[in-house]
C-alpha atoms as an extended CHARMM CRD file, in Angstrom:
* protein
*
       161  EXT
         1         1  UNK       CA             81.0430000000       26.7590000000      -10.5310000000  PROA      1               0.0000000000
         2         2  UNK       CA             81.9690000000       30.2300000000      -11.3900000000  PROA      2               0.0000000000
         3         3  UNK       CA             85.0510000000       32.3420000000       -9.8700000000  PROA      3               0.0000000000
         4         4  UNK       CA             83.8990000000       34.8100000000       -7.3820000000  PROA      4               0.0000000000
         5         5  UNK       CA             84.7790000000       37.4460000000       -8.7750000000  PROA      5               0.0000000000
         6         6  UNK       CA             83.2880000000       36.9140000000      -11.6090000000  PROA      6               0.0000000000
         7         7  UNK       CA             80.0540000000       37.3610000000      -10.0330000000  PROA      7               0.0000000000
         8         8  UNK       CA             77.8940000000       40.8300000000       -9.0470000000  PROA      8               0.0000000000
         9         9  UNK       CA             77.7230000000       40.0710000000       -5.6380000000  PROA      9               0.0000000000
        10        10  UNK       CA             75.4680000000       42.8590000000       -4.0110000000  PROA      10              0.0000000000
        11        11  UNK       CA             74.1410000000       43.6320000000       -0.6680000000  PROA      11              0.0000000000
        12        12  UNK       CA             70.4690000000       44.8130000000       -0.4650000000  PROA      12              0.0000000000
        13        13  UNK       CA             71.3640000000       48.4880000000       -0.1260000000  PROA      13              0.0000000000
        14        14  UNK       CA             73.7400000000       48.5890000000       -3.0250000000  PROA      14              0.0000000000
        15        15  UNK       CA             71.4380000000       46.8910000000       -5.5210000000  PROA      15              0.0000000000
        16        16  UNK       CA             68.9380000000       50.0730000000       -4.2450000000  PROA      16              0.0000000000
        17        17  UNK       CA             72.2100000000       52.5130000000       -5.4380000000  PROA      17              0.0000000000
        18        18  UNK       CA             72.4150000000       50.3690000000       -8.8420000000  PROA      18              0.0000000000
        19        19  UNK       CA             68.8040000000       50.6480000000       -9.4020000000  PROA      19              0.0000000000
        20        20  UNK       CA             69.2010000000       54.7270000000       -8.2180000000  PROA      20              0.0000000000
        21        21  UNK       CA             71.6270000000       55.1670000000      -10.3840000000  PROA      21              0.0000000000
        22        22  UNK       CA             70.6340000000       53.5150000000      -13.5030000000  PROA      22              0.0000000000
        23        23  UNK       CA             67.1920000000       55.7750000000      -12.8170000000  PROA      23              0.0000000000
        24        24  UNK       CA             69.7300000000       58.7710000000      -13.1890000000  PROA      24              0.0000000000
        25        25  UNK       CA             71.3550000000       57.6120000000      -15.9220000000  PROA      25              0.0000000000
        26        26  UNK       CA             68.2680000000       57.1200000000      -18.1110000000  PROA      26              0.0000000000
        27        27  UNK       CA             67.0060000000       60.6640000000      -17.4600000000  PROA      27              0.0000000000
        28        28  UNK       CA             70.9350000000       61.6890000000      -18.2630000000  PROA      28              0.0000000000
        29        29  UNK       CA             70.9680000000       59.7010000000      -21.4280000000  PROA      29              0.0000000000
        30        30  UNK       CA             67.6950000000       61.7690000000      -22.6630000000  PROA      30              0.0000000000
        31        31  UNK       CA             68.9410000000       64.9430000000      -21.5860000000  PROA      31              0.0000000000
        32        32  UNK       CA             72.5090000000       63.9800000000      -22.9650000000  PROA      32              0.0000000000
        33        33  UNK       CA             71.0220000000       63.2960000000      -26.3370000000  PROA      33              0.0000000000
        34        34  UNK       CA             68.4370000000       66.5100000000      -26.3930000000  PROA      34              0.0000000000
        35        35  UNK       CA             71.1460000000       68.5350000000      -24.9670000000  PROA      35              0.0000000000
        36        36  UNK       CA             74.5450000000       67.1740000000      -25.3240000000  PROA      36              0.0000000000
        37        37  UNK       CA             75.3300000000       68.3030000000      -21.4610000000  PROA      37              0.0000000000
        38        38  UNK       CA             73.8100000000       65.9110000000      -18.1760000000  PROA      38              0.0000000000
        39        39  UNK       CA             72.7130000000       68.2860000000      -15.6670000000  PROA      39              0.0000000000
        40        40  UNK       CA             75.0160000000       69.3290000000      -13.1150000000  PROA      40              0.0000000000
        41        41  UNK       CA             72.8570000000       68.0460000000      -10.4520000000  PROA      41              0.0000000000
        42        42  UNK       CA             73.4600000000       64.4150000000      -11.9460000000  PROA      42              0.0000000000
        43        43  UNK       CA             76.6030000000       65.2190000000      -11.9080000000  PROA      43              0.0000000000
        44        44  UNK       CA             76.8660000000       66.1180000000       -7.7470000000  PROA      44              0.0000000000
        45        45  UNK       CA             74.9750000000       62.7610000000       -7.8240000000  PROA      45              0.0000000000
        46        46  UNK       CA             77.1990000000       60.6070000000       -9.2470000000  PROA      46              0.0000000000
        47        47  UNK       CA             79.7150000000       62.5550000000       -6.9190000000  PROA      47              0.0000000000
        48        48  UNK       CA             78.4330000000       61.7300000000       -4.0000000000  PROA      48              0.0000000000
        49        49  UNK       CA             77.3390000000       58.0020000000       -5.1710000000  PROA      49              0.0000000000
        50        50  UNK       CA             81.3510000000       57.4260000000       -5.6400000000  PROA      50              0.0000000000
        51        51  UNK       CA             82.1220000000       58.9970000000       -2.4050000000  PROA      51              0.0000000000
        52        52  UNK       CA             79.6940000000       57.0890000000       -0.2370000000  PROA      52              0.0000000000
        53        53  UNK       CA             80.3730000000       53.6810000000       -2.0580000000  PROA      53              0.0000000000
        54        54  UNK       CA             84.4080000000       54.3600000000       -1.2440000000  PROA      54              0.0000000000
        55        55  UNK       CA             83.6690000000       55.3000000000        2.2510000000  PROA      55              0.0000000000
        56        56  UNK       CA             81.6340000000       52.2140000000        2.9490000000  PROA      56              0.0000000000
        57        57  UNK       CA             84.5700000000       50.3520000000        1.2210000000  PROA      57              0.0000000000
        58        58  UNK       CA             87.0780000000       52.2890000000        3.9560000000  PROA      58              0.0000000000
        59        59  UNK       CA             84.3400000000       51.4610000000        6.8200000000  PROA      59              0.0000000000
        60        60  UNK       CA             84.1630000000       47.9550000000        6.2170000000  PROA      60              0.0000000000
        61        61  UNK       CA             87.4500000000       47.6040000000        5.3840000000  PROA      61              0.0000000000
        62        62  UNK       CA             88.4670000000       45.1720000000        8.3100000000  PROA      62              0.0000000000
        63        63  UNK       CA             85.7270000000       42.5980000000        6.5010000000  PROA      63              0.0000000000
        64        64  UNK       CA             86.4430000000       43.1590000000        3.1530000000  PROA      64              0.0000000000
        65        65  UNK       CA             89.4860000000       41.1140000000        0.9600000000  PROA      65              0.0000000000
        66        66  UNK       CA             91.6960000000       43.8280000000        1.2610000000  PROA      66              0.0000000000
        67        67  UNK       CA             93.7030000000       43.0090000000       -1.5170000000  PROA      67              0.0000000000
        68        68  UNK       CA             90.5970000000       42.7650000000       -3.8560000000  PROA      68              0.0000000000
        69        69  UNK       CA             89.2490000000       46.1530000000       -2.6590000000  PROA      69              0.0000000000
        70        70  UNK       CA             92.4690000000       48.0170000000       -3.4140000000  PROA      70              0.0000000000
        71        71  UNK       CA             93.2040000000       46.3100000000       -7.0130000000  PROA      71              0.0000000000
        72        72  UNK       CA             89.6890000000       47.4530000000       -7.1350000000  PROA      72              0.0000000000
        73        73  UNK       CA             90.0220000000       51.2530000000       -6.3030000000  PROA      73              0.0000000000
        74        74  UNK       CA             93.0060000000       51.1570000000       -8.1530000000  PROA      74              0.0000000000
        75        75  UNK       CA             91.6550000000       49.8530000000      -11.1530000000  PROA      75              0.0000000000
        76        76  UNK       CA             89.1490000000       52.9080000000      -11.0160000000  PROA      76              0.0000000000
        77        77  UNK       CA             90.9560000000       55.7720000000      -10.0540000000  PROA      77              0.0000000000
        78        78  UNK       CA             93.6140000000       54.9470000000      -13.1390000000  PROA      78              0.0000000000
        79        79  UNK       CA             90.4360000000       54.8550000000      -15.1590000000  PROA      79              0.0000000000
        80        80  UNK       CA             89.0960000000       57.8360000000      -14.1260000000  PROA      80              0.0000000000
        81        81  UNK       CA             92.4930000000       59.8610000000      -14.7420000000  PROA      81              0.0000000000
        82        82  UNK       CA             93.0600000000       58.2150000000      -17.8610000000  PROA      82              0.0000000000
        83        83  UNK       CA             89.4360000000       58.7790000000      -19.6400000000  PROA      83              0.0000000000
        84        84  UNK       CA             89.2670000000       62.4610000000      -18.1820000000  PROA      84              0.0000000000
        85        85  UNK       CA             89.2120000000       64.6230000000      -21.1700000000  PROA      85              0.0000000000
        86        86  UNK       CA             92.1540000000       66.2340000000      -20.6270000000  PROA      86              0.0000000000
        87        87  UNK       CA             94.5700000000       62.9170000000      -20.8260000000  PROA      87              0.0000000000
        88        88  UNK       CA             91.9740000000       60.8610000000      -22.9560000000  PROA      88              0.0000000000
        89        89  UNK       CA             94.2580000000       57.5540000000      -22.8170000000  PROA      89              0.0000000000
        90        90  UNK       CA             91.3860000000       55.3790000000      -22.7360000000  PROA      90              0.0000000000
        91        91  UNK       CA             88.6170000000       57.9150000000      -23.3350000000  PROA      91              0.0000000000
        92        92  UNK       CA             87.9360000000       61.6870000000      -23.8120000000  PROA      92              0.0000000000
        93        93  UNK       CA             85.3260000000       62.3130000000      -21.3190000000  PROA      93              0.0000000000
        94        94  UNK       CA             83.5040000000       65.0770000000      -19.4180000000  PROA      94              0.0000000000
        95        95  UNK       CA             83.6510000000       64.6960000000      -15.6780000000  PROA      95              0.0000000000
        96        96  UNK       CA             80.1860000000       63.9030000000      -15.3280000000  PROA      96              0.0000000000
        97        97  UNK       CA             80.3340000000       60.5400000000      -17.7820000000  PROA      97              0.0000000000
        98        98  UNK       CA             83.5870000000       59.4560000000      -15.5910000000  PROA      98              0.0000000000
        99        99  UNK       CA             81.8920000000       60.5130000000      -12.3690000000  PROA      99              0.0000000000
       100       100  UNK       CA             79.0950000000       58.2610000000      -13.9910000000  PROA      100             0.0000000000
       101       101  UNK       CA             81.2670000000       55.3170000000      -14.7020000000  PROA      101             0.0000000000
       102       102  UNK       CA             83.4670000000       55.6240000000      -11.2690000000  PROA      102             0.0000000000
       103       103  UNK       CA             79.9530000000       55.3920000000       -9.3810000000  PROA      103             0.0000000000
       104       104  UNK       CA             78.7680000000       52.5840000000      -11.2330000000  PROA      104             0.0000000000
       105       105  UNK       CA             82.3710000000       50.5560000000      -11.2370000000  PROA      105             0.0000000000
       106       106  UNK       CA             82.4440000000       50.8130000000       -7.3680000000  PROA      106             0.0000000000
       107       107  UNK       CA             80.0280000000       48.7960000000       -7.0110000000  PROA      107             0.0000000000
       108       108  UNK       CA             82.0900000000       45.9430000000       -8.8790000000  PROA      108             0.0000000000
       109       109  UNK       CA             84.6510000000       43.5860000000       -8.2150000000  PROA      109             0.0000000000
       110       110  UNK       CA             88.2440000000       44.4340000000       -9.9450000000  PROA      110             0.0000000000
       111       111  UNK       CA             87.1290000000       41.7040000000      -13.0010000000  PROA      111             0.0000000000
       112       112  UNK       CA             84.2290000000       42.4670000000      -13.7510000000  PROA      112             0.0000000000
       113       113  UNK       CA             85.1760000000       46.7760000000      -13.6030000000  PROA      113             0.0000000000
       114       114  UNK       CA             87.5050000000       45.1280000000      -16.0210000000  PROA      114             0.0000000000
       115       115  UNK       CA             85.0370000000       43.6590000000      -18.5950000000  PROA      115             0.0000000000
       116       116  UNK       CA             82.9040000000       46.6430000000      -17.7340000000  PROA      116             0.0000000000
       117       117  UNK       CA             85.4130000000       49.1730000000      -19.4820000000  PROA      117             0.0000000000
       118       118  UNK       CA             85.8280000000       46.6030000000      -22.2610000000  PROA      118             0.0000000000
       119       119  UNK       CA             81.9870000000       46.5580000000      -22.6660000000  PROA      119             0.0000000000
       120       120  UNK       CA             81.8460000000       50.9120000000      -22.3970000000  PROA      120             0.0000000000
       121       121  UNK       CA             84.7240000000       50.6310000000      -25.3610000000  PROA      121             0.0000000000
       122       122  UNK       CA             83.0570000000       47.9170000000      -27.6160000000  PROA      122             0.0000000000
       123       123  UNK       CA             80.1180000000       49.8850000000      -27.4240000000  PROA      123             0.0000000000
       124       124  UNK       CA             81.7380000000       53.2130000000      -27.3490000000  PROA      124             0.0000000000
       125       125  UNK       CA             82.9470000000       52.0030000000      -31.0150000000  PROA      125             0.0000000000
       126       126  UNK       CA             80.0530000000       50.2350000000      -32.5680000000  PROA      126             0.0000000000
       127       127  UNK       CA             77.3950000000       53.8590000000      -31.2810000000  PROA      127             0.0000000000
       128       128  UNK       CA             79.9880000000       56.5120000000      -31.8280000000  PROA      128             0.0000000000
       129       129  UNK       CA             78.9220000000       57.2110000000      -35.8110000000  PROA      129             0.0000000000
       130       130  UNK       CA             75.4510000000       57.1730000000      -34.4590000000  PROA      130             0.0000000000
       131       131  UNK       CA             75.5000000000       59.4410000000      -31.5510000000  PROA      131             0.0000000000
       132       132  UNK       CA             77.6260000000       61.8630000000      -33.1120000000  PROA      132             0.0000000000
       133       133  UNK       CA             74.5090000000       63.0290000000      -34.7450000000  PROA      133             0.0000000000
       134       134  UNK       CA             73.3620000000       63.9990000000      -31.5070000000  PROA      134             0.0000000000
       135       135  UNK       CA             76.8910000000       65.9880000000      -30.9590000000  PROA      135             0.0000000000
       136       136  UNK       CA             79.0700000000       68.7990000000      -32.5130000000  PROA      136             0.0000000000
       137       137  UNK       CA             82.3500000000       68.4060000000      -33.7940000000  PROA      137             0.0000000000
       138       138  UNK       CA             84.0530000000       65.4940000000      -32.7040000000  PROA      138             0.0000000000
       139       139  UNK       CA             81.7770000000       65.5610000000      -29.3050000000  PROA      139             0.0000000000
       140       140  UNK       CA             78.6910000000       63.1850000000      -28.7510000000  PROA      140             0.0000000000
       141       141  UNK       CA             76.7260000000       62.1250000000      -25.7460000000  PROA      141             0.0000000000
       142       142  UNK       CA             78.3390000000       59.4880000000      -23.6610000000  PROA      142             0.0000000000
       143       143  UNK       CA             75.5220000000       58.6340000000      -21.2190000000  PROA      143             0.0000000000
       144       144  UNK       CA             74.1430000000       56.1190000000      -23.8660000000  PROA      144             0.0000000000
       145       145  UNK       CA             77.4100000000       53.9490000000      -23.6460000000  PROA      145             0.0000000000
       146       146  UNK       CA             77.3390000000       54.4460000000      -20.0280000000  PROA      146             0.0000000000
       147       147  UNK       CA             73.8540000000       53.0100000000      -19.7440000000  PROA      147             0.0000000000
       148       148  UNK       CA             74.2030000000       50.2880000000      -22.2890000000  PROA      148             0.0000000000
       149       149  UNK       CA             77.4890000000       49.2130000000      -20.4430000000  PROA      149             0.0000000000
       150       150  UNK       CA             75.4890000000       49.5980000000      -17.2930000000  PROA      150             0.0000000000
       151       151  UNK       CA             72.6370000000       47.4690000000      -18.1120000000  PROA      151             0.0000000000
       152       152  UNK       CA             75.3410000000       44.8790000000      -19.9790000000  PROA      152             0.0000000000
       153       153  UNK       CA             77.3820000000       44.6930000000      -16.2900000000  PROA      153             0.0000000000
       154       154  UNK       CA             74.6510000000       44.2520000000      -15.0280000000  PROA      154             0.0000000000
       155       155  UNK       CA             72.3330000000       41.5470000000      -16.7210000000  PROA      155             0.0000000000
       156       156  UNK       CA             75.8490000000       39.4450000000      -16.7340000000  PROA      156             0.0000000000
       157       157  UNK       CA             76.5600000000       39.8370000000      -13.5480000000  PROA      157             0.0000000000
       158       158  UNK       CA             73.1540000000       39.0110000000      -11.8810000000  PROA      158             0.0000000000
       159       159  UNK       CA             72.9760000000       36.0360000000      -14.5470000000  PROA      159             0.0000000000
       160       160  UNK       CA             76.5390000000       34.4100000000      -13.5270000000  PROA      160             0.0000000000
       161       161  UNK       CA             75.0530000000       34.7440000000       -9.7690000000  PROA      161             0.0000000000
């Protein structure tokens, strides 16, 4: 039997946010190769995605483990300050790719948002000489890591369950 929270335990509504946002993420992943930028209206997406996941997270708060769900938070809003390109501790990113990640780690429990930034750098470094050749400079397209780590989190998660 497997810990608990090693497992991608999701309601029915936010498996139907996963599946939305790995549908945005695909389009972004094109459009982040063709163009090097996601559209900004991904972007208010993603936004909004985080938002509404940390709300229902406050709302249901009284039902939740309470210590899990603030290791968890915590765990992604030191993320999200550290990979913001303008500390880069653990990454260099636009705010759209950590918008992108935030959305997809609230959806996880602290361990596995854990293996999921291990799987976004393991990746990051075996596709980085690759997608640079869709970038400028030292700048490539993110949204393929962000997907592949997506999909990864997400095939091992349902599979443990």
């Amino acid at each position: 039997m497997l810990p608990e929270w090693l497992i991608l335990d999701l309601t029915q509504n936010q498996l139907y946010g996963l599946v939305f946002l790995i549908g945005s993420f695909t389009v972004a992943t094109l459009s982040d190769l063709k163009y090097m930028k996601a559209q900004s209206e991904f972007v208010e997406i993603w936004v909004l995605a985080f938002i509404v996941f940390l709300v229902i997270d406050i709302w249901k708060w009284d039902s939740l483990d309470q210590t899990q769900t603030m290791i968890k938070w915590a765990i992604i809003f030191i993320f999200m300050l550290l990979s913001h390109h303008s500390i880069g501790v653990i990454f260099k990113l636009a705010r759209g790719d950590v918008f992108a990640c935030a959305a997809v780690m609230a959806l996880m429990s602290p361990a596995l948002i854990v293996v999921f930034i291990i799987i976004l750098k393991v990746s990051d470094l075996l596709f980085r000489p690759i997608l640079r050749k869709f970038g400028s400079g030292n700048a490539y397209p993110f949204m393929p890591i962000v997907m592949c780590g997506t999909l990864a989190i997400m095939g091992i998660g349902l599979y443990l369950a």
